[in-house]
């Protein structure tokens, strides 16, 4: 058996569980949508907050702006929580 016939399938299986981070540029997203539907992790979102004045905030209270298909930035604090509307891209802060 060739080594390549063992390594390639193992690589495919190892990477198959990794979801690609995707979001539509210029759309805003609540953390739950980014985590549950867009392939981001809570750690990704906490990393996006590093160096901002929202670094210590709970990601559930932050509205993230998609800057590139796999990047978020320009966080905005939602003091009353983030609101998930029925259509993608029009997320906003509650109240």
mmCIF file of N, CA, C and O in Angstrom:
data_model
loop_
_atom_site.group_PDB
_atom_site.id
_atom_site.type_symbol
_atom_site.label_atom_id
_atom_site.label_comp_id
_atom_site.label_asym_id
_atom_site.label_seq_id
_atom_site.Cartn_x
_atom_site.Cartn_y
_atom_site.Cartn_z
ATOM 1 N N UNK A 1 0.852 -1.175 0.000
ATOM 2 C CA UNK A 1 0.000 0.000 0.000
ATOM 3 C C UNK A 1 0.896 1.236 0.000
ATOM 4 O O UNK A 1 1.814 1.337 0.783
ATOM 5 N N UNK A 2 0.592 2.165 -0.867
ATOM 6 C CA UNK A 2 1.373 3.393 -0.963
ATOM 7 C C UNK A 2 1.069 4.319 0.213
ATOM 8 O O UNK A 2 -0.060 4.385 0.685
ATOM 9 N N UNK A 3 2.090 5.040 0.639
ATOM 10 C CA UNK A 3 1.924 5.995 1.732
ATOM 11 C C UNK A 3 0.914 7.077 1.374
ATOM 12 O O UNK A 3 0.105 7.493 2.204
ATOM 13 N N UNK A 4 0.930 7.498 0.108
ATOM 14 C CA UNK A 4 -0.010 8.551 -0.313
ATOM 15 C C UNK A 4 -1.459 8.089 -0.239
ATOM 16 O O UNK A 4 -2.363 8.886 -0.038
ATOM 17 N N UNK A 5 -1.698 6.797 -0.383
ATOM 18 C CA UNK A 5 -3.068 6.295 -0.302
ATOM 19 C C UNK A 5 -3.562 6.267 1.142
ATOM 20 O O UNK A 5 -4.747 6.130 1.391
ATOM 21 N N UNK A 6 -2.649 6.410 2.088
ATOM 22 C CA UNK A 6 -3.029 6.471 3.504
ATOM 23 C C UNK A 6 -3.130 7.918 3.968
ATOM 24 O O UNK A 6 -4.076 8.301 4.642
ATOM 25 N N UNK A 7 -2.174 8.733 3.579
ATOM 26 C CA UNK A 7 -2.110 10.115 4.052
ATOM 27 C C UNK A 7 -3.247 10.964 3.503
ATOM 28 O O UNK A 7 -3.890 11.701 4.249
ATOM 29 N N UNK A 8 -3.528 10.890 2.218
ATOM 30 C CA UNK A 8 -4.572 11.720 1.617
ATOM 31 C C UNK A 8 -5.938 11.478 2.255
ATOM 32 O O UNK A 8 -6.594 12.433 2.675
ATOM 33 N N UNK A 9 -6.405 10.237 2.368
ATOM 34 C CA UNK A 9 -7.712 10.049 3.027
ATOM 35 C C UNK A 9 -7.717 10.532 4.483
ATOM 36 O O UNK A 9 -8.711 11.065 4.950
ATOM 37 N N UNK A 10 -6.617 10.361 5.185
ATOM 38 C CA UNK A 10 -6.545 10.828 6.572
ATOM 39 C C UNK A 10 -6.644 12.345 6.628
ATOM 40 O O UNK A 10 -7.305 12.913 7.492
ATOM 41 N N UNK A 11 -5.988 13.025 5.692
ATOM 42 C CA UNK A 11 -6.053 14.486 5.627
ATOM 43 C C UNK A 11 -7.473 14.950 5.323
ATOM 44 O O UNK A 11 -7.982 15.872 5.937
ATOM 45 N N UNK A 12 -8.122 14.298 4.390
ATOM 46 C CA UNK A 12 -9.494 14.664 4.024
ATOM 47 C C UNK A 12 -10.423 14.491 5.219
ATOM 48 O O UNK A 12 -11.243 15.355 5.511
ATOM 49 N N UNK A 13 -10.284 13.392 5.938
ATOM 50 C CA UNK A 13 -11.124 13.169 7.117
ATOM 51 C C UNK A 13 -10.838 14.186 8.207
ATOM 52 O O UNK A 13 -11.756 14.671 8.866
ATOM 53 N N UNK A 14 -9.596 14.545 8.385
ATOM 54 C CA UNK A 14 -9.224 15.505 9.429
ATOM 55 C C UNK A 14 -9.739 16.896 9.129
ATOM 56 O O UNK A 14 -10.118 17.642 10.031
ATOM 57 N N UNK A 15 -9.770 17.282 7.867
ATOM 58 C CA UNK A 15 -10.204 18.637 7.517
ATOM 59 C C UNK A 15 -11.687 18.717 7.197
ATOM 60 O O UNK A 15 -12.239 19.807 7.137
ATOM 61 N N UNK A 16 -12.356 17.599 7.014
ATOM 62 C CA UNK A 16 -13.777 17.620 6.655
ATOM 63 C C UNK A 16 -14.630 18.224 7.760
ATOM 64 O O UNK A 16 -15.655 18.840 7.487
ATOM 65 N N UNK A 17 -14.214 18.077 9.009
ATOM 66 C CA UNK A 17 -14.992 18.613 10.115
ATOM 67 C C UNK A 17 -14.817 20.101 10.325
ATOM 68 O O UNK A 17 -15.526 20.714 11.090
ATOM 69 N N UNK A 18 -13.859 20.712 9.651
ATOM 70 C CA UNK A 18 -13.627 22.139 9.806
ATOM 71 C C UNK A 18 -14.540 22.921 8.875
ATOM 72 O O UNK A 18 -14.501 22.742 7.672
ATOM 73 N N UNK A 19 -15.347 23.781 9.429
ATOM 74 C CA UNK A 19 -16.245 24.596 8.617
ATOM 75 C C UNK A 19 -15.525 25.863 8.179
ATOM 76 O O UNK A 19 -14.770 26.451 8.947
ATOM 77 N N UNK A 20 -15.767 26.257 6.961
ATOM 78 C CA UNK A 20 -15.184 27.500 6.466
ATOM 79 C C UNK A 20 -15.944 28.671 7.070
ATOM 80 O O UNK A 20 -17.165 28.641 7.182
ATOM 81 N N UNK A 21 -15.200 29.686 7.465
ATOM 82 C CA UNK A 21 -15.825 30.898 7.989
ATOM 83 C C UNK A 21 -16.305 31.708 6.795
ATOM 84 O O UNK A 21 -15.519 32.062 5.923
ATOM 85 N N UNK A 22 -17.591 31.979 6.752
ATOM 86 C CA UNK A 22 -18.151 32.756 5.655
ATOM 87 C C UNK A 22 -19.159 33.762 6.179
ATOM 88 O O UNK A 22 -19.932 33.471 7.083
ATOM 89 N N UNK A 23 -19.112 34.944 5.611
ATOM 90 C CA UNK A 23 -20.130 35.948 5.882
ATOM 91 C C UNK A 23 -20.145 36.889 4.684
ATOM 92 O O UNK A 23 -19.187 36.952 3.927
ATOM 93 N N UNK A 24 -21.232 37.582 4.513
ATOM 94 C CA UNK A 24 -21.378 38.481 3.373
ATOM 95 C C UNK A 24 -20.810 39.852 3.732
ATOM 96 O O UNK A 24 -21.278 40.476 4.690
ATOM 97 N N UNK A 25 -19.783 40.300 2.991
ATOM 98 C CA UNK A 25 -19.195 41.611 3.284
ATOM 99 C C UNK A 25 -20.249 42.718 3.324
ATOM 100 O O UNK A 25 -21.184 42.718 2.523
ATOM 101 N N UNK A 26 -20.084 43.613 4.245
ATOM 102 C CA UNK A 26 -20.919 44.777 4.532
ATOM 103 C C UNK A 26 -22.214 44.426 5.261
ATOM 104 O O UNK A 26 -23.004 45.310 5.551
ATOM 105 N N UNK A 27 -22.421 43.150 5.595
ATOM 106 C CA UNK A 27 -23.580 42.756 6.393
ATOM 107 C C UNK A 27 -23.171 42.709 7.866
ATOM 108 O O UNK A 27 -22.021 42.478 8.191
ATOM 109 N N UNK A 28 -24.134 42.927 8.738
ATOM 110 C CA UNK A 28 -23.916 42.857 10.177
ATOM 111 C C UNK A 28 -24.508 41.556 10.713
ATOM 112 O O UNK A 28 -25.556 41.105 10.234
ATOM 113 N N UNK A 29 -23.838 40.975 11.706
ATOM 114 C CA UNK A 29 -24.254 39.687 12.254
ATOM 115 C C UNK A 29 -24.158 39.674 13.774
ATOM 116 O O UNK A 29 -23.210 40.190 14.344
ATOM 117 N N UNK A 30 -25.113 39.019 14.412
ATOM 118 C CA UNK A 30 -25.032 38.740 15.834
ATOM 119 C C UNK A 30 -24.136 37.516 16.011
ATOM 120 O O UNK A 30 -23.985 36.704 15.093
ATOM 121 N N UNK A 31 -23.557 37.378 17.180
ATOM 122 C CA UNK A 31 -22.617 36.285 17.421
ATOM 123 C C UNK A 31 -23.247 34.913 17.217
ATOM 124 O O UNK A 31 -22.600 34.007 16.686
ATOM 125 N N UNK A 32 -24.507 34.733 17.610
ATOM 126 C CA UNK A 32 -25.115 33.408 17.487
ATOM 127 C C UNK A 32 -25.222 32.958 16.036
ATOM 128 O O UNK A 32 -25.020 31.796 15.717
ATOM 129 N N UNK A 33 -25.484 33.877 15.124
ATOM 130 C CA UNK A 33 -25.559 33.533 13.703
ATOM 131 C C UNK A 33 -24.176 33.176 13.177
ATOM 132 O O UNK A 33 -24.008 32.197 12.445
ATOM 133 N N UNK A 34 -23.174 33.961 13.565
ATOM 134 C CA UNK A 34 -21.809 33.678 13.117
ATOM 135 C C UNK A 34 -21.337 32.323 13.625
ATOM 136 O O UNK A 34 -20.686 31.573 12.892
ATOM 137 N N UNK A 35 -21.681 31.984 14.857
ATOM 138 C CA UNK A 35 -21.248 30.721 15.446
ATOM 139 C C UNK A 35 -22.075 29.543 14.918
ATOM 140 O O UNK A 35 -21.526 28.518 14.518
ATOM 141 N N UNK A 36 -23.375 29.683 14.873
ATOM 142 C CA UNK A 36 -24.251 28.563 14.495
ATOM 143 C C UNK A 36 -24.369 28.335 12.991
ATOM 144 O O UNK A 36 -24.590 27.200 12.568
ATOM 145 N N UNK A 37 -24.233 29.390 12.193
ATOM 146 C CA UNK A 37 -24.496 29.260 10.754
ATOM 147 C C UNK A 37 -23.332 29.616 9.843
ATOM 148 O O UNK A 37 -23.354 29.268 8.664
ATOM 149 N N UNK A 38 -22.344 30.338 10.343
ATOM 150 C CA UNK A 38 -21.315 30.882 9.455
ATOM 151 C C UNK A 38 -19.913 30.312 9.688
ATOM 152 O O UNK A 38 -18.960 30.785 9.078
ATOM 153 N N UNK A 39 -19.780 29.319 10.565
ATOM 154 C CA UNK A 39 -18.503 28.648 10.758
ATOM 155 C C UNK A 39 -17.520 29.316 11.704
ATOM 156 O O UNK A 39 -16.384 28.863 11.840
ATOM 157 N N UNK A 40 -17.910 30.375 12.371
ATOM 158 C CA UNK A 40 -17.043 31.049 13.328
ATOM 159 C C UNK A 40 -17.150 30.354 14.680
ATOM 160 O O UNK A 40 -18.151 29.692 14.974
ATOM 161 N N UNK A 41 -16.142 30.534 15.509
ATOM 162 C CA UNK A 41 -16.180 30.039 16.887
ATOM 163 C C UNK A 41 -16.228 31.244 17.823
ATOM 164 O O UNK A 41 -15.944 32.372 17.405
ATOM 165 N N UNK A 42 -16.558 30.985 19.073
ATOM 166 C CA UNK A 42 -16.551 32.079 20.045
ATOM 167 C C UNK A 42 -15.140 32.651 20.162
ATOM 168 O O UNK A 42 -14.963 33.857 20.311
ATOM 169 N N UNK A 43 -14.127 31.797 20.066
ATOM 170 C CA UNK A 43 -12.727 32.257 20.126
ATOM 171 C C UNK A 43 -12.411 33.198 18.961
ATOM 172 O O UNK A 43 -11.703 34.189 19.136
ATOM 173 N N UNK A 44 -12.948 32.906 17.761
ATOM 174 C CA UNK A 44 -12.750 33.798 16.611
ATOM 175 C C UNK A 44 -13.307 35.180 16.904
ATOM 176 O O UNK A 44 -12.692 36.204 16.584
ATOM 177 N N UNK A 45 -14.492 35.209 17.504
ATOM 178 C CA UNK A 45 -15.151 36.487 17.780
ATOM 179 C C UNK A 45 -14.438 37.246 18.891
ATOM 180 O O UNK A 45 -14.300 38.470 18.817
ATOM 181 N N UNK A 46 -13.958 36.526 19.901
ATOM 182 C CA UNK A 46 -13.178 37.180 20.958
ATOM 183 C C UNK A 46 -11.886 37.749 20.384
ATOM 184 O O UNK A 46 -11.460 38.835 20.766
ATOM 185 N N UNK A 47 -11.280 37.034 19.436
ATOM 186 C CA UNK A 47 -10.077 37.548 18.769
ATOM 187 C C UNK A 47 -10.385 38.827 17.998
ATOM 188 O O UNK A 47 -9.573 39.745 17.959
ATOM 189 N N UNK A 48 -11.563 38.891 17.388
ATOM 190 C CA UNK A 48 -11.958 40.082 16.628
ATOM 191 C C UNK A 48 -12.150 41.292 17.548
ATOM 192 O O UNK A 48 -12.036 42.432 17.093
ATOM 193 N N UNK A 49 -12.428 41.036 18.811
ATOM 194 C CA UNK A 49 -12.626 42.127 19.772
ATOM 195 C C UNK A 49 -11.324 42.614 20.405
ATOM 196 O O UNK A 49 -11.295 43.692 20.991
ATOM 197 N N UNK A 50 -10.263 41.820 20.284
ATOM 198 C CA UNK A 50 -8.983 42.193 20.905
ATOM 199 C C UNK A 50 -8.502 43.537 20.371
ATOM 200 O O UNK A 50 -8.551 43.804 19.178
ATOM 201 N N UNK A 51 -8.071 44.372 21.290
ATOM 202 C CA UNK A 51 -7.572 45.691 20.930
ATOM 203 C C UNK A 51 -8.655 46.742 20.788
ATOM 204 O O UNK A 51 -8.367 47.912 20.570
ATOM 205 N N UNK A 52 -9.918 46.334 20.911
ATOM 206 C CA UNK A 52 -11.019 47.310 20.829
ATOM 207 C C UNK A 52 -11.496 47.619 22.246
ATOM 208 O O UNK A 52 -11.141 46.935 23.207
ATOM 209 N N UNK A 53 -12.342 48.624 22.364
ATOM 210 C CA UNK A 53 -12.892 48.956 23.678
ATOM 211 C C UNK A 53 -13.937 47.934 24.130
ATOM 212 O O UNK A 53 -14.449 48.012 25.239
ATOM 213 N N UNK A 54 -14.255 46.962 23.286
ATOM 214 C CA UNK A 54 -15.230 45.921 23.620
ATOM 215 C C UNK A 54 -14.567 44.581 23.936
ATOM 216 O O UNK A 54 -15.236 43.554 24.030
ATOM 217 N N UNK A 55 -13.260 44.610 24.127
ATOM 218 C CA UNK A 55 -12.482 43.381 24.325
ATOM 219 C C UNK A 55 -13.005 42.506 25.464
ATOM 220 O O UNK A 55 -12.971 41.284 25.381
ATOM 221 N N UNK A 56 -13.517 43.116 26.516
ATOM 222 C CA UNK A 56 -13.980 42.363 27.675
ATOM 223 C C UNK A 56 -15.486 42.095 27.668
ATOM 224 O O UNK A 56 -16.029 41.523 28.623
ATOM 225 N N UNK A 57 -16.170 42.482 26.612
ATOM 226 C CA UNK A 57 -17.617 42.271 26.520
ATOM 227 C C UNK A 57 -17.948 40.832 26.146
ATOM 228 O O UNK A 57 -17.173 40.149 25.483
ATOM 229 N N UNK A 58 -19.129 40.392 26.536
ATOM 230 C CA UNK A 58 -19.654 39.095 26.128
ATOM 231 C C UNK A 58 -20.007 39.205 24.644
ATOM 232 O O UNK A 58 -20.696 40.151 24.233
ATOM 233 N N UNK A 59 -19.561 38.255 23.827
ATOM 234 C CA UNK A 59 -19.819 38.336 22.380
ATOM 235 C C UNK A 59 -21.311 38.332 22.060
ATOM 236 O O UNK A 59 -21.715 38.798 21.001
ATOM 237 N N UNK A 60 -22.146 37.856 22.976
ATOM 238 C CA UNK A 60 -23.596 37.846 22.761
ATOM 239 C C UNK A 60 -24.172 39.252 22.722
ATOM 240 O O UNK A 60 -25.276 39.451 22.218
ATOM 241 N N UNK A 61 -23.422 40.215 23.246
ATOM 242 C CA UNK A 61 -23.886 41.607 23.285
ATOM 243 C C UNK A 61 -23.228 42.470 22.217
ATOM 244 O O UNK A 61 -23.284 43.694 22.294
ATOM 245 N N UNK A 62 -22.620 41.828 21.234
ATOM 246 C CA UNK A 62 -21.886 42.571 20.214
ATOM 247 C C UNK A 62 -22.444 42.270 18.830
ATOM 248 O O UNK A 62 -22.745 41.126 18.493
ATOM 249 N N UNK A 63 -22.578 43.321 18.037
ATOM 250 C CA UNK A 63 -22.960 43.212 16.632
ATOM 251 C C UNK A 63 -21.670 43.308 15.825
ATOM 252 O O UNK A 63 -20.899 44.257 15.982
ATOM 253 N N UNK A 64 -21.394 42.294 15.008
ATOM 254 C CA UNK A 64 -20.171 42.242 14.215
ATOM 255 C C UNK A 64 -20.469 42.597 12.765
ATOM 256 O O UNK A 64 -21.495 42.198 12.217
ATOM 257 N N UNK A 65 -19.555 43.324 12.161
ATOM 258 C CA UNK A 65 -19.680 43.715 10.761
ATOM 259 C C UNK A 65 -18.747 42.837 9.940
ATOM 260 O O UNK A 65 -17.573 42.704 10.249
ATOM 261 N N UNK A 66 -19.276 42.219 8.899
ATOM 262 C CA UNK A 66 -18.462 41.371 8.032
ATOM 263 C C UNK A 66 -17.657 42.272 7.097
ATOM 264 O O UNK A 66 -18.226 43.033 6.308
ATOM 265 N N UNK A 67 -16.330 42.199 7.213
ATOM 266 C CA UNK A 67 -15.465 43.056 6.404
ATOM 267 C C UNK A 67 -14.981 42.340 5.140
ATOM 268 O O UNK A 67 -14.717 42.973 4.135
ATOM 269 N N UNK A 68 -14.850 41.031 5.209
ATOM 270 C CA UNK A 68 -14.462 40.156 4.092
ATOM 271 C C UNK A 68 -15.203 38.844 4.300
ATOM 272 O O UNK A 68 -15.691 38.588 5.396
ATOM 273 N N UNK A 69 -15.262 37.980 3.293
ATOM 274 C CA UNK A 69 -16.047 36.744 3.450
ATOM 275 C C UNK A 69 -15.729 35.910 4.698
ATOM 276 O O UNK A 69 -16.601 35.246 5.217
ATOM 277 N N UNK A 70 -14.518 35.966 5.232
ATOM 278 C CA UNK A 70 -14.195 35.194 6.420
ATOM 279 C C UNK A 70 -13.722 36.028 7.584
ATOM 280 O O UNK A 70 -13.162 35.497 8.530
ATOM 281 N N UNK A 71 -13.954 37.337 7.525
ATOM 282 C CA UNK A 71 -13.467 38.250 8.568
ATOM 283 C C UNK A 71 -14.594 39.128 9.088
ATOM 284 O O UNK A 71 -15.443 39.581 8.326
ATOM 285 N N UNK A 72 -14.543 39.371 10.401
ATOM 286 C CA UNK A 72 -15.479 40.314 11.011
ATOM 287 C C UNK A 72 -14.689 41.361 11.782
ATOM 288 O O UNK A 72 -13.571 41.123 12.219
ATOM 289 N N UNK A 73 -15.279 42.505 11.922
ATOM 290 C CA UNK A 73 -14.642 43.605 12.639
ATOM 291 C C UNK A 73 -15.665 44.676 12.928
ATOM 292 O O UNK A 73 -16.871 44.447 12.837
ATOM 293 N N UNK A 74 -15.208 45.868 13.219
ATOM 294 C CA UNK A 74 -16.077 47.007 13.517
ATOM 295 C C UNK A 74 -17.192 46.622 14.489
ATOM 296 O O UNK A 74 -18.375 46.790 14.199
ATOM 297 N N UNK A 75 -16.826 46.072 15.657
ATOM 298 C CA UNK A 75 -17.843 45.627 16.611
ATOM 299 C C UNK A 75 -18.621 46.798 17.200
ATOM 300 O O UNK A 75 -18.099 47.888 17.368
ATOM 301 N N UNK A 76 -19.883 46.544 17.483
ATOM 302 C CA UNK A 76 -20.757 47.547 18.080
ATOM 303 C C UNK A 76 -21.440 46.910 19.280
ATOM 304 O O UNK A 76 -21.992 45.804 19.176
ATOM 305 N N UNK A 77 -21.407 47.578 20.428
ATOM 306 C CA UNK A 77 -22.045 47.058 21.630
ATOM 307 C C UNK A 77 -23.558 47.204 21.536
ATOM 308 O O UNK A 77 -24.071 48.263 21.183
ATOM 309 N N UNK A 78 -24.247 46.129 21.835
ATOM 310 C CA UNK A 78 -25.705 46.137 21.889
ATOM 311 C C UNK A 78 -26.096 45.983 23.354
ATOM 312 O O UNK A 78 -26.147 44.869 23.879
ATOM 313 N N UNK A 79 -26.354 47.095 24.025
ATOM 314 C CA UNK A 79 -26.631 47.061 25.459
ATOM 315 C C UNK A 79 -27.891 46.272 25.791
ATOM 316 O O UNK A 79 -28.002 45.706 26.865
ATOM 317 N N UNK A 80 -28.829 46.190 24.855
ATOM 318 C CA UNK A 80 -30.063 45.426 25.077
ATOM 319 C C UNK A 80 -30.042 44.089 24.354
ATOM 320 O O UNK A 80 -31.071 43.441 24.208
ATOM 321 N N UNK A 81 -28.886 43.678 23.850
ATOM 322 C CA UNK A 81 -28.769 42.417 23.130
ATOM 323 C C UNK A 81 -28.833 42.609 21.630
ATOM 324 O O UNK A 81 -29.233 43.648 21.130
ATOM 325 N N UNK A 82 -28.409 41.585 20.923
ATOM 326 C CA UNK A 82 -28.391 41.610 19.463
ATOM 327 C C UNK A 82 -29.669 40.954 18.941
ATOM 328 O O UNK A 82 -30.137 39.959 19.496
ATOM 329 N N UNK A 83 -30.248 41.503 17.899
ATOM 330 C CA UNK A 83 -31.525 41.031 17.357
ATOM 331 C C UNK A 83 -31.297 40.339 16.021
ATOM 332 O O UNK A 83 -30.686 40.903 15.112
ATOM 333 N N UNK A 84 -31.801 39.104 15.897
ATOM 334 C CA UNK A 84 -31.705 38.343 14.646
ATOM 335 C C UNK A 84 -33.016 38.434 13.873
ATOM 336 O O UNK A 84 -33.987 37.772 14.208
ATOM 337 N N UNK A 85 -33.051 39.255 12.834
ATOM 338 C CA UNK A 85 -34.270 39.349 12.021
ATOM 339 C C UNK A 85 -34.379 38.168 11.055
ATOM 340 O O UNK A 85 -33.462 37.347 10.965
ATOM 341 N N UNK A 86 -35.455 38.102 10.323
ATOM 342 C CA UNK A 86 -35.704 36.993 9.410
ATOM 343 C C UNK A 86 -34.778 37.002 8.196
ATOM 344 O O UNK A 86 -34.511 35.958 7.615
ATOM 345 N N UNK A 87 -34.296 38.170 7.785
ATOM 346 C CA UNK A 87 -33.463 38.230 6.594
ATOM 347 C C UNK A 87 -32.006 38.458 6.949
ATOM 348 O O UNK A 87 -31.694 39.181 7.886
ATOM 349 N N UNK A 88 -31.114 37.834 6.192
ATOM 350 C CA UNK A 88 -29.691 37.959 6.448
ATOM 351 C C UNK A 88 -29.216 39.367 6.119
ATOM 352 O O UNK A 88 -29.650 39.975 5.155
ATOM 353 N N UNK A 89 -28.315 39.860 6.953
ATOM 354 C CA UNK A 89 -27.660 41.130 6.665
ATOM 355 C C UNK A 89 -28.263 42.334 7.325
ATOM 356 O O UNK A 89 -27.633 43.380 7.377
ATOM 357 N N UNK A 90 -29.474 42.200 7.853
ATOM 358 C CA UNK A 90 -30.105 43.376 8.453
ATOM 359 C C UNK A 90 -30.137 43.279 9.967
ATOM 360 O O UNK A 90 -30.998 43.840 10.606
ATOM 361 N N UNK A 91 -29.196 42.543 10.531
ATOM 362 C CA UNK A 91 -29.137 42.406 11.983
ATOM 363 C C UNK A 91 -28.873 43.754 12.629
ATOM 364 O O UNK A 91 -28.233 44.613 12.051
ATOM 365 N N UNK A 92 -29.367 43.906 13.826
ATOM 366 C CA UNK A 92 -29.187 45.156 14.534
ATOM 367 C C UNK A 92 -29.246 44.904 16.023
ATOM 368 O O UNK A 92 -29.508 43.793 16.466
ATOM 369 N N UNK A 93 -29.013 45.943 16.777
ATOM 370 C CA UNK A 93 -29.160 45.849 18.218
ATOM 371 C C UNK A 93 -30.635 45.901 18.567
ATOM 372 O O UNK A 93 -31.427 46.557 17.871
ATOM 373 N N UNK A 94 -31.028 45.202 19.620
ATOM 374 C CA UNK A 94 -32.421 45.230 20.088
ATOM 375 C C UNK A 94 -32.702 46.578 20.724
ATOM 376 O O UNK A 94 -31.816 47.211 21.295
ATOM 377 N N UNK A 95 -33.936 46.957 20.660
ATOM 378 C CA UNK A 95 -34.401 48.151 21.371
ATOM 379 C C UNK A 95 -33.738 49.380 21.079
ATOM 380 O O UNK A 95 -32.912 50.048 21.140
#
